[in-house]
Coordinates of C-alpha atoms in Angstrom, one line a residue:
M516 CA 56.6 -16.1 21.7
G517 CA 53.5 -17.4 23.6
T518 CA 51.1 -16.5 20.9
A519 CA 52.9 -18.6 18.5
V520 CA 53.0 -21.6 21.0
G521 CA 48.7 -21.4 21.4
Q522 CA 48.4 -21.0 17.9
R523 CA 50.5 -24.0 17.4
K524 CA 48.5 -25.6 19.8
S525 CA 45.4 -24.9 18.3
I526 CA 46.6 -26.1 14.8
E527 CA 47.7 -29.5 16.3
R528 CA 44.3 -29.7 18.0
Y529 CA 42.5 -29.0 14.7
T530 CA 44.5 -31.4 12.5
A531 CA 44.0 -34.1 14.9
W532 CA 40.1 -33.5 14.4
L533 CA 40.6 -33.8 11.2
R534 CA 42.4 -36.9 11.1
E535 CA 39.8 -38.5 13.3
H536 CA 36.8 -37.5 11.0
R537 CA 38.6 -37.4 7.8
A538 CA 36.7 -40.1 6.6
Q539 CA 33.2 -38.5 7.2
L540 CA 34.0 -35.2 4.9
P541 CA 34.0 -34.8 1.4
P542 CA 36.8 -35.8 -0.2
S543 CA 37.9 -32.1 -1.6
T544 CA 37.0 -30.7 1.8
A545 CA 39.5 -32.9 3.4
A546 CA 42.5 -32.5 0.9
A547 CA 41.7 -28.5 1.0
A548 CA 41.7 -28.6 5.0
R549 CA 44.7 -30.5 4.7
L550 CA 46.5 -27.9 2.9
A551 CA 45.3 -25.1 5.0
W552 CA 46.7 -26.4 7.9
A553 CA 49.7 -26.9 6.2
D554 CA 49.7 -23.3 5.6
R555 CA 49.1 -22.3 8.7
A556 CA 51.9 -24.4 10.4
V557 CA 54.3 -22.7 8.0
E558 CA 52.7 -19.4 9.2
V559 CA 53.1 -20.4 13.0
Q560 CA 56.7 -21.3 12.3
V561 CA 57.2 -17.6 10.9
L562 CA 56.0 -16.4 14.4
T563 CA 58.1 -18.5 16.2
L564 CA 61.3 -16.7 14.4
L565 CA 60.0 -13.7 14.3
A566 CA 59.5 -13.4 18.1
Y567 CA 63.0 -15.2 18.3
R568 CA 64.5 -12.5 16.2
I569 CA 63.0 -9.8 18.6
I570 CA 64.7 -11.5 21.3
S571 CA 68.1 -11.6 19.9
M572 CA 67.7 -8.1 18.9
Q573 CA 66.7 -7.3 22.9
A574 CA 69.0 -9.3 24.4
A575 CA 72.0 -7.5 22.1
G576 CA 70.5 -3.9 23.3
K577 CA 69.1 -3.5 20.4
I578 CA 64.9 -1.7 19.9
P579 CA 63.2 -3.8 17.8
N580 CA 60.7 -1.1 16.2
A581 CA 59.7 -2.5 12.8
E582 CA 60.1 -6.3 14.3
A583 CA 57.8 -5.4 17.0
S584 CA 55.1 -4.5 14.2
I585 CA 55.9 -7.4 11.8
A586 CA 55.2 -9.6 14.3
K587 CA 52.2 -7.9 15.6
L588 CA 50.7 -8.0 12.1
F589 CA 51.5 -11.1 11.2
T590 CA 50.2 -12.8 14.6
S591 CA 47.1 -11.2 14.6
E592 CA 46.4 -12.0 10.5
T593 CA 47.5 -15.8 11.3
G594 CA 45.2 -15.9 13.7
Q595 CA 42.5 -14.8 11.3
R596 CA 43.3 -17.4 9.1
I597 CA 43.3 -20.3 11.6
A598 CA 40.1 -19.5 12.6
H599 CA 38.6 -19.2 9.0
T600 CA 40.6 -22.3 8.3
A601 CA 38.8 -24.0 11.0
L602 CA 35.2 -22.8 10.2
K603 CA 35.6 -24.0 6.6
M604 CA 36.9 -27.4 8.1
L605 CA 34.4 -27.6 10.4
G606 CA 31.3 -26.3 8.1
T607 CA 27.8 -24.8 9.5
A608 CA 29.0 -27.2 12.7
G609 CA 31.9 -24.9 13.6
A610 CA 29.3 -21.8 13.5
L611 CA 27.7 -23.0 16.7
M612 CA 28.6 -21.7 20.1
D613 CA 27.2 -23.9 22.4
R614 CA 29.6 -25.4 24.7
S615 CA 27.8 -28.5 24.6
A616 CA 26.8 -29.7 21.0
A617 CA 29.3 -27.6 19.0
P618 CA 32.7 -29.1 17.8
F619 CA 35.3 -28.0 20.3
R620 CA 32.9 -26.6 22.6
G621 CA 32.6 -23.4 20.8
E622 CA 36.0 -22.5 20.6
A623 CA 36.0 -22.1 16.7
A624 CA 33.5 -19.8 16.6
R625 CA 34.4 -17.6 19.6
A626 CA 37.9 -17.5 17.8
Y627 CA 37.0 -16.2 14.8
L628 CA 34.6 -13.6 16.3
N629 CA 37.7 -12.5 18.4
A630 CA 40.2 -12.8 15.6
V631 CA 39.0 -9.5 13.9
S632 CA 39.4 -7.3 17.1
L633 CA 43.5 -8.7 17.4
T634 CA 43.6 -6.9 13.9
I635 CA 42.5 -3.4 15.8
A636 CA 43.9 -4.0 19.1
G637 CA 47.6 -2.9 19.7
G638 CA 47.6 -0.9 16.8
T639 CA 45.0 -1.7 13.7
S640 CA 47.1 -3.4 10.9
E641 CA 47.4 -0.7 8.9
I642 CA 49.2 1.3 11.3
Q643 CA 51.2 -1.8 12.0
R644 CA 52.3 -1.4 8.0
N645 CA 52.7 2.5 8.3
I646 CA 54.9 1.9 10.4
I647 CA 56.5 -0.8 9.1
A648 CA 57.4 1.1 5.7
Q649 CA 58.3 4.1 7.4
R650 CA 60.7 3.1 10.2
G651 CA 61.8 -1.0 8.9
L652 CA 61.7 0.6 5.1
G653 CA 62.2 4.0 5.3
L654 CA 59.8 5.1 3.3
P655 CA 58.6 8.8 3.6
R656 CA 55.3 9.3 5.7
D657 CA 52.7 10.5 2.8

């Protein structure tokens, strides 16, 4: 749940920046960024609902096996998409990591670099997909 809230706050910061700087961006970039942030906002809402599902299963005494893997997979890949969308919106300045000169104090660049490790930590995306296939969908191991 905490990750979904953090990602929602990131989206809110980036969309606020877009509203303030829209006139300085090429119209096609601003329009594409608006649509991309809308997609990211929907994805974060899905993450929130996944977290609620896991919480309700635990409250009912069930073990959220495949559901936890779905949430982990979707959370880490959504984090990558948020970071990528931020870099696309900010352009070359978004790649700066200098806290004093970069937009968002270099947060976008650091998030982009860290996002890849999130798909590895706690079980790679491929492992999570295997767990979902086997435990959630009942597919055979091989």
